[in-house]
Amino acid sequence: MRVLHVITGLGIGGAETMLARLIEATPAIRHVVAPLTDALDLAPRLADAGARVAPVGIRSTATLPSGLSRLVRLIREIRPDLIQSWLYHADLAATVARMLARHPAPLLWSIRCADLDLRRYAPTTRWVVRGLARLSHLPAAVVSNSEAGLAWHRRLGYRPRRALVIPNGYDTSRFRPDPEAGAALRRRLGWPADAVIVGMVARVDPAKDHAGFLEAIGRGPPALRAVLIGQGTESLAIPPPLAGRVAALGGRADVAALTAGFDIACLASFTEGFPNVVAEAMACGVPCVATAVGDAAAILGGTGVLVPPGDPAALAAAFARLAAMPAAERRALGEAARARVIEAYSIAAVAERYVALWHDAAATEPHAARTFAARGEAGM
C-alpha cells in the first residue's frame, strides 16, 4: 500500500513526531512524506525508517503556486492509494492538489488541537481553519487525536462524512525510566542533590503559558528547580528572583533522556488536544501536573494532578504537593503512570488502528477501491 503524507513541515513538534513514530511502526506500508515547508529536522529519521521525503518547497506566498504544482506532480507520479494530511495548511494543500491532480485516492485529514484561541494566530491561519470547516465534507474521514479536539472542530462547523479519534502512540522503549537520570541532571546543572526538578517541554507559544509556569515555580517551595525544553525557551527572559533556579535548554534531540531526569513534569497550556508531553513523561515514570485542557484528564487517568489553566497559584500548590511526597510514593505514582501509557497508548496498537483505517478507506471509497484492487492484483 502506498500512502502519501502531506504535512506542513518536519520540524520537531507533536504532529511531526507522531508521524515519524507511525512510519517507524508500519514498515509494510510504502510511505512518501511531502512537507510543505523547508523545516526538515525529522527528515533523516523518516528516511532511516524507509520513507521517501519529497519537500514541496513553499517558502512564502510567492512560492505557493510553484509548490502546489510540485505537490500535484508528486501525486501524479506516485499515484498513492491514500493521501493522509497533517495540520491545517497541509489539509488545505492536499485537498486542492488532489483535485488538480484528478487522482481518485481517498483523502484523510488529521486534526491535532482543541479550543484554540484563534485570535492569537495570524489572519491567514484563521481563514484556513474556517475555510476547512466549509470543505470538511470532502475528505473520506477526519481523524482527531483527541475527543476534545473533535468536539471543538464540530463547534467550528466541521461536518465530516466520517470522523474518528485515534490517540497518539508512544515508543515506551525510548521513553522509559532511568534511575540515574535525575542525579546526572542535577550534577550537570550544578543543583543540590535535594533539588526537586520540575520539567516543562514546550516550544515558546502564547498557548503554552511559560509565564504562568515560571510564576508558579517562584510561588512554590525553595527546593523547586525548573528545566525548560523547547524551541525558543533559550531566549526567554527569566525573572531575576529565579536566577539559578531555571535552566532553559532550547530545542533538544535528547528529550526522552532529559525527561527521565524530572521529578515532576508539567503541562501549563491554555489549550491542547492530546498533549504528547504528558504521555511521554508518564512513559518515563514521571508524575505529572497538567492543566485541564484537551484530553489531559483522560491521559492521566488519575495518576497525576489536574489544575485549571491560567492559574499559577494552583500550579504552585500542585508542585508543592508532589514535592512534599516521600520519594518512594512519588516513584509509585510514576510507575502507575507508565503502566497506563503501556496499556492505553502504545505506538504498536495505535499504528494498527491507522493501518486498518487506511485499508478500509482505500477499499471502500468509490473509484479508489478499483485502483487499489487492480494494483493488488498486479502485485504492485
C-alpha positions as MATLAB code, in Angstrom:
seq = 'MRVLHVITGLGIGGAETMLARLIEATPAIRHVVAPLTDALDLAPRLADAGARVAPVGIRSTATLPSGLSRLVRLIREIRPDLIQSWLYHADLAATVARMLARHPAPLLWSIRCADLDLRRYAPTTRWVVRGLARLSHLPAAVVSNSEAGLAWHRRLGYRPRRALVIPNGYDTSRFRPDPEAGAALRRRLGWPADAVIVGMVARVDPAKDHAGFLEAIGRGPPALRAVLIGQGTESLAIPPPLAGRVAALGGRADVAALTAGFDIACLASFTEGFPNVVAEAMACGVPCVATAVGDAAAILGGTGVLVPPGDPAALAAAFARLAAMPAAERRALGEAARARVIEAYSIAAVAERYVALWHDAAATEPHAARTFAARGEAGM';
ca = [
       0.000    0.000    0.000;
       1.259    3.471   -0.884;
       0.416    6.341    1.456;
       1.295    9.953    0.712;
       1.572   12.090    3.833;
       1.246   15.842    3.330;
       2.391   17.830    6.367;
       3.142   21.491    6.999;
       6.786   20.790    7.853;
       9.105   18.324    9.550;
      10.305   20.436   12.463;
      10.272   18.997   15.988;
       6.625   19.088   17.009;
       3.809   16.877   18.234;
       2.207   16.021   14.884;
       5.572   15.647   13.169;
       6.915   13.314   15.850;
       3.722   11.264   15.803;
       4.071   10.856   12.027;
       7.665    9.664   12.489;
       6.594    7.095   15.082;
       3.759    5.913   12.860;
       6.055    5.402    9.876;
       8.595    3.548   12.012;
       5.829    1.265   13.291;
       4.424    0.415    9.814;
       7.331   -0.857    7.686;
       4.992   -2.795    5.384;
       3.478    0.467    4.110;
       5.260    2.402    1.360;
       5.352    5.911    2.806;
       6.059    9.133    0.918;
       6.169   12.327    3.000;
       5.650   15.738    1.386;
       6.480   18.589    3.799;
       5.181   21.910    2.501;
       7.970   23.994    4.043;
      11.734   23.601    4.340;
      11.593   22.650    8.044;
      13.203   19.215    7.721;
      14.606   18.324   11.152;
      12.886   14.925   11.162;
      13.649   14.080    7.519;
      16.705   11.874    8.333;
      14.666    9.904   10.864;
      11.920    9.287    8.287;
      14.468    8.268    5.655;
      16.051    5.824    8.110;
      12.588    4.287    8.562;
      12.331    3.726    4.804;
      10.126    6.664    3.851;
      10.754    8.863    0.842;
      10.809   12.561    1.769;
       9.808   14.885   -1.086;
       9.819   18.541    0.058;
       7.321   20.805   -1.694;
       9.389   23.965   -1.084;
       6.800   26.569   -0.114;
       8.811   29.378    1.478;
       6.360   32.271    1.116;
       3.098   33.211   -0.535;
       5.102   33.961   -3.689;
       6.250   30.329   -3.903;
       2.809   28.907   -3.127;
       1.793   28.283   -6.792;
       5.053   26.529   -7.693;
       4.953   24.474   -4.505;
       1.388   23.416   -5.138;
       2.361   22.422   -8.682;
       5.146   20.221   -7.283;
       2.647   18.535   -4.983;
       0.281   17.899   -7.912;
       3.141   16.371   -9.912;
       4.122   14.189   -6.962;
       0.585   12.816   -6.665;
       0.521   12.023  -10.387;
       3.961   10.395  -10.179;
       3.446    8.054   -7.237;
      -0.329    7.503   -7.609;
      -0.850    6.822   -3.895;
      -3.576    4.517   -2.635;
      -4.360    7.087    0.035;
      -3.418   10.650    0.988;
      -3.117   11.489    4.690;
      -2.674   15.158    5.546;
      -1.440   16.542    8.868;
      -2.190   20.062   10.238;
      -4.399   22.770    8.802;
      -2.324   24.188    5.960;
      -1.456   20.694    4.785;
      -5.139   19.673    4.913;
      -5.963   22.534    2.567;
      -2.971   21.971    0.253;
      -3.664   18.241   -0.018;
      -7.329   18.880   -0.811;
      -6.537   21.342   -3.599;
      -3.633   19.308   -5.034;
      -5.674   16.093   -5.120;
      -8.443   17.863   -7.061;
      -5.954   19.376   -9.523;
      -4.202   16.028   -9.966;
      -7.572   14.355  -10.635;
      -6.412   11.391   -8.597;
      -9.100    9.176   -7.017;
      -7.178    8.198   -3.884;
      -9.195    8.879   -0.731;
      -8.046   11.811    1.380;
      -7.916   11.774    5.181;
      -7.387   14.881    7.276;
      -5.720   14.896   10.693;
      -6.727   17.459   13.313;
      -4.415   17.872   16.277;
      -5.667   20.627   18.573;
      -8.639   21.776   20.649;
     -10.012   25.038   21.965;
      -7.527   27.241   20.133;
      -7.914   30.960   20.692;
      -7.693   31.794   17.000;
      -7.253   35.470   17.833;
      -3.681   34.634   18.878;
      -2.841   33.400   15.370;
      -2.242   35.050   12.016;
      -5.286   36.069    9.942;
      -4.270   33.559    7.267;
      -4.440   30.719    9.792;
      -7.900   31.831   10.909;
      -9.001   31.934    7.271;
      -7.614   28.456    6.596;
      -9.334   26.916    9.631;
     -12.710   28.444    8.787;
     -12.314   27.519    5.121;
     -11.573   23.907    6.078;
     -14.791   23.782    8.088;
     -16.689   24.507    4.868;
     -14.717   21.842    2.991;
     -14.824   19.193    5.721;
     -17.319   17.038    3.809;
     -14.682   16.375    1.123;
     -12.235   14.005    2.864;
     -13.157   10.357    3.296;
     -12.511   10.749    7.015;
     -11.271   13.263    9.552;
      -9.024   11.778   12.250;
      -8.648   13.597   15.561;
      -6.085   12.659   18.175;
      -8.467   13.693   20.964;
     -12.157   13.669   21.823;
     -11.824   17.306   22.886;
     -10.346   18.240   19.512;
     -13.128   16.546   17.566;
     -15.819   18.250   19.649;
     -14.181   21.667   19.220;
     -13.900   21.303   15.455;
     -17.563   20.296   15.269;
     -18.397   23.530   17.082;
     -16.340   25.384   14.465;
     -18.571   23.918   11.783;
     -16.676   20.795   10.713;
     -19.147   18.313    9.231;
     -17.096   15.302    8.077;
     -18.666   12.300    6.405;
     -16.742   10.127    8.828;
     -14.950   11.188   11.990;
     -12.993    9.137   14.469;
     -10.493    9.523   17.289;
      -7.130    7.756   17.196;
      -4.910    8.897   20.067;
      -1.192    9.469   19.814;
       1.039    6.470   20.380;
       4.389    6.192   22.143;
       7.523    4.087   21.979;
       7.868    3.081   25.616;
      11.264    1.529   24.933;
      12.560    5.022   24.115;
      10.586    6.936   26.744;
      11.404    4.876   29.808;
      12.517    5.372   33.427;
      16.186    5.899   34.196;
      17.007    5.808   37.936;
      20.316    7.649   37.359;
      18.969   10.435   35.127;
      17.860   12.760   37.926;
      21.197   12.762   39.762;
      23.059   13.227   36.470;
      20.871   16.200   35.548;
      21.394   17.850   38.949;
      25.164   17.448   38.669;
      25.172   18.813   35.128;
      23.188   21.906   36.137;
      25.042   22.422   39.420;
      21.933   21.964   41.549;
      21.885   20.400   45.037;
      21.069   16.727   45.488;
      17.779   17.552   47.253;
      16.522   19.833   44.454;
      13.105   18.843   43.071;
      13.211   19.212   39.292;
      10.026   20.316   37.546;
      10.319   19.956   33.780;
       8.244   21.593   31.070;
       8.674   20.561   27.430;
       7.019   23.100   25.132;
       8.020   25.438   22.346;
       7.557   29.121   23.121;
       3.987   29.941   22.147;
       1.373   32.046   23.968;
      -0.834   28.979   24.380;
       1.873   27.142   26.380;
       1.894   29.739   29.211;
       5.570   29.790   30.107;
       4.949   32.963   32.114;
       2.399   31.215   34.320;
       4.732   28.245   34.776;
       7.610   30.473   35.908;
       5.312   32.344   38.288;
       4.256   29.006   39.796;
       7.892   27.980   40.290;
       8.504   31.267   42.111;
       5.498   30.665   44.360;
       6.493   27.055   45.111;
       8.872   25.638   47.731;
      12.507   26.852   47.580;
      13.697   23.345   46.665;
      11.984   23.564   43.257;
      14.169   23.861   40.169;
      12.774   24.199   36.652;
      14.011   22.817   33.324;
      12.533   24.322   30.159;
      12.928   22.411   26.893;
      11.581   23.531   23.553;
      12.274   25.841   20.642;
      12.635   29.428   21.822;
      12.994   28.676   25.534;
      16.680   29.552   25.420;
      15.667   33.162   24.699;
      13.042   33.516   27.419;
      13.524   36.282   29.966;
      13.869   34.539   33.343;
      12.600   36.651   36.278;
      15.547   37.798   38.439;
      14.207   36.092   41.604;
      14.504   32.762   39.761;
      18.131   33.252   38.742;
      19.979   29.977   39.227;
      16.745   28.018   39.659;
      15.746   27.753   35.988;
      17.633   26.071   33.137;
      16.266   26.992   29.702;
      17.776   24.476   27.270;
      16.042   25.316   23.984;
      15.158   22.656   21.439;
      16.779   19.308   22.168;
      17.173   15.964   20.447;
      17.571   14.126   23.783;
      14.146   14.940   25.220;
      13.497   11.359   26.341;
      16.733   11.186   28.348;
      16.145   14.596   29.928;
      12.513   13.875   30.765;
      13.556   10.751   32.661;
      15.524   13.072   34.972;
      12.494   15.109   36.048;
      10.860   14.593   39.436;
       7.668   16.258   38.182;
       6.565   17.072   34.631;
       4.294   19.996   33.868;
       1.793   20.909   31.183;
       0.780   24.549   31.723;
      -1.018   25.140   28.428;
      -4.205   27.122   27.929;
      -5.211   24.748   25.148;
      -4.183   21.329   23.832;
      -5.744   18.411   22.007;
      -3.800   15.325   23.030;
      -0.689   16.610   24.833;
       2.272   14.430   23.861;
       4.469   15.722   26.647;
       2.149   14.373   29.340;
       2.136   10.823   27.948;
       5.897   10.942   27.251;
       6.658   11.962   30.830;
       4.309    9.268   32.126;
       6.117    6.689   29.986;
       9.334    7.812   31.705;
       7.735    7.109   35.088;
       7.437   10.803   35.950;
       4.277   12.043   37.724;
       2.611   14.989   36.004;
       0.855   18.215   36.870;
      -1.326   19.205   33.930;
      -3.863   21.873   33.154;
      -7.349   20.521   32.483;
      -7.236   21.017   28.721;
      -7.989   18.700   25.814;
      -7.720   15.045   26.766;
      -5.221   15.621   29.587;
      -7.541   14.197   32.247;
      -8.168   11.043   30.205;
      -4.450   10.543   29.584;
      -3.540   10.940   33.265;
      -6.269    8.537   34.362;
      -5.802    9.545   37.989;
      -2.012    9.150   38.011;
      -1.257   12.887   38.257;
      -2.691   16.226   39.295;
      -5.067   18.382   37.227;
      -5.300   22.143   37.705;
      -7.270   24.885   35.938;
      -5.469   26.597   33.041;
      -4.142   30.087   33.668;
      -3.874   29.615   37.446;
      -0.240   29.863   38.654;
      -1.327   29.550   42.297;
      -2.964   26.186   41.597;
       0.137   25.049   39.685;
       2.364   26.057   42.605;
       0.149   24.185   45.080;
       0.287   21.056   42.918;
       4.081   21.296   42.681;
       4.290   21.670   46.461;
       2.025   18.662   46.984;
       4.125   16.351   44.808;
       7.423   17.757   46.081;
       6.366   17.007   49.658;
       5.700   13.347   48.884;
       8.260   10.795   50.063;
      10.433    9.798   47.098;
       9.095    6.221   47.166;
       5.498    7.441   46.985;
       6.305    9.737   44.063;
       8.036    6.839   42.274;
       4.978    4.633   42.793;
       2.808    7.326   41.201;
       5.217    7.451   38.269;
       5.140    3.665   37.910;
       1.344    3.742   37.723;
       1.582    6.461   35.072;
       3.951    4.384   32.940;
       1.721    1.315   33.239;
      -1.208    3.383   31.961;
       0.696    4.548   28.866;
       1.820    0.998   28.068;
      -1.761   -0.243   28.371;
      -3.588    2.535   26.503;
      -1.165    4.374   24.212;
       1.483    2.058   22.784;
       2.554    3.005   19.257;
       2.008   -0.583   18.061;
      -1.700   -0.519   18.967;
      -2.194    2.978   17.564;
      -0.411    2.072   14.313;
      -2.716   -0.927   13.866;
      -5.705    1.409   14.024;
      -4.245    3.717   11.377;
      -3.424    0.857    9.031;
      -6.919   -0.603    9.428;
      -8.411    2.800    8.618;
      -6.176    3.261    5.565;
      -7.050   -0.147    4.147;
     -10.739    0.369    4.824;
     -10.762    3.794    3.143;
      -8.751    2.563    0.155;
     -11.025   -0.443   -0.288;
     -14.381    1.314    0.120;
     -14.084    4.775   -1.458;
     -15.573    4.922   -4.974;
     -13.012    4.763   -7.821;
     -10.142    4.478   -5.350;
     -11.302    0.976   -4.454;
     -10.955   -0.164   -8.049;
      -7.469    1.372   -8.358;
      -6.333   -0.257   -5.100;
      -7.739   -3.644   -6.066;
      -6.171   -3.511   -9.519;
      -2.799   -2.673   -8.024;
      -3.088   -5.620   -5.654;
      -3.962   -7.982   -8.464;
      -0.963   -6.764  -10.442;
       1.322   -7.406   -7.469;
       2.337   -3.779   -7.193;
];
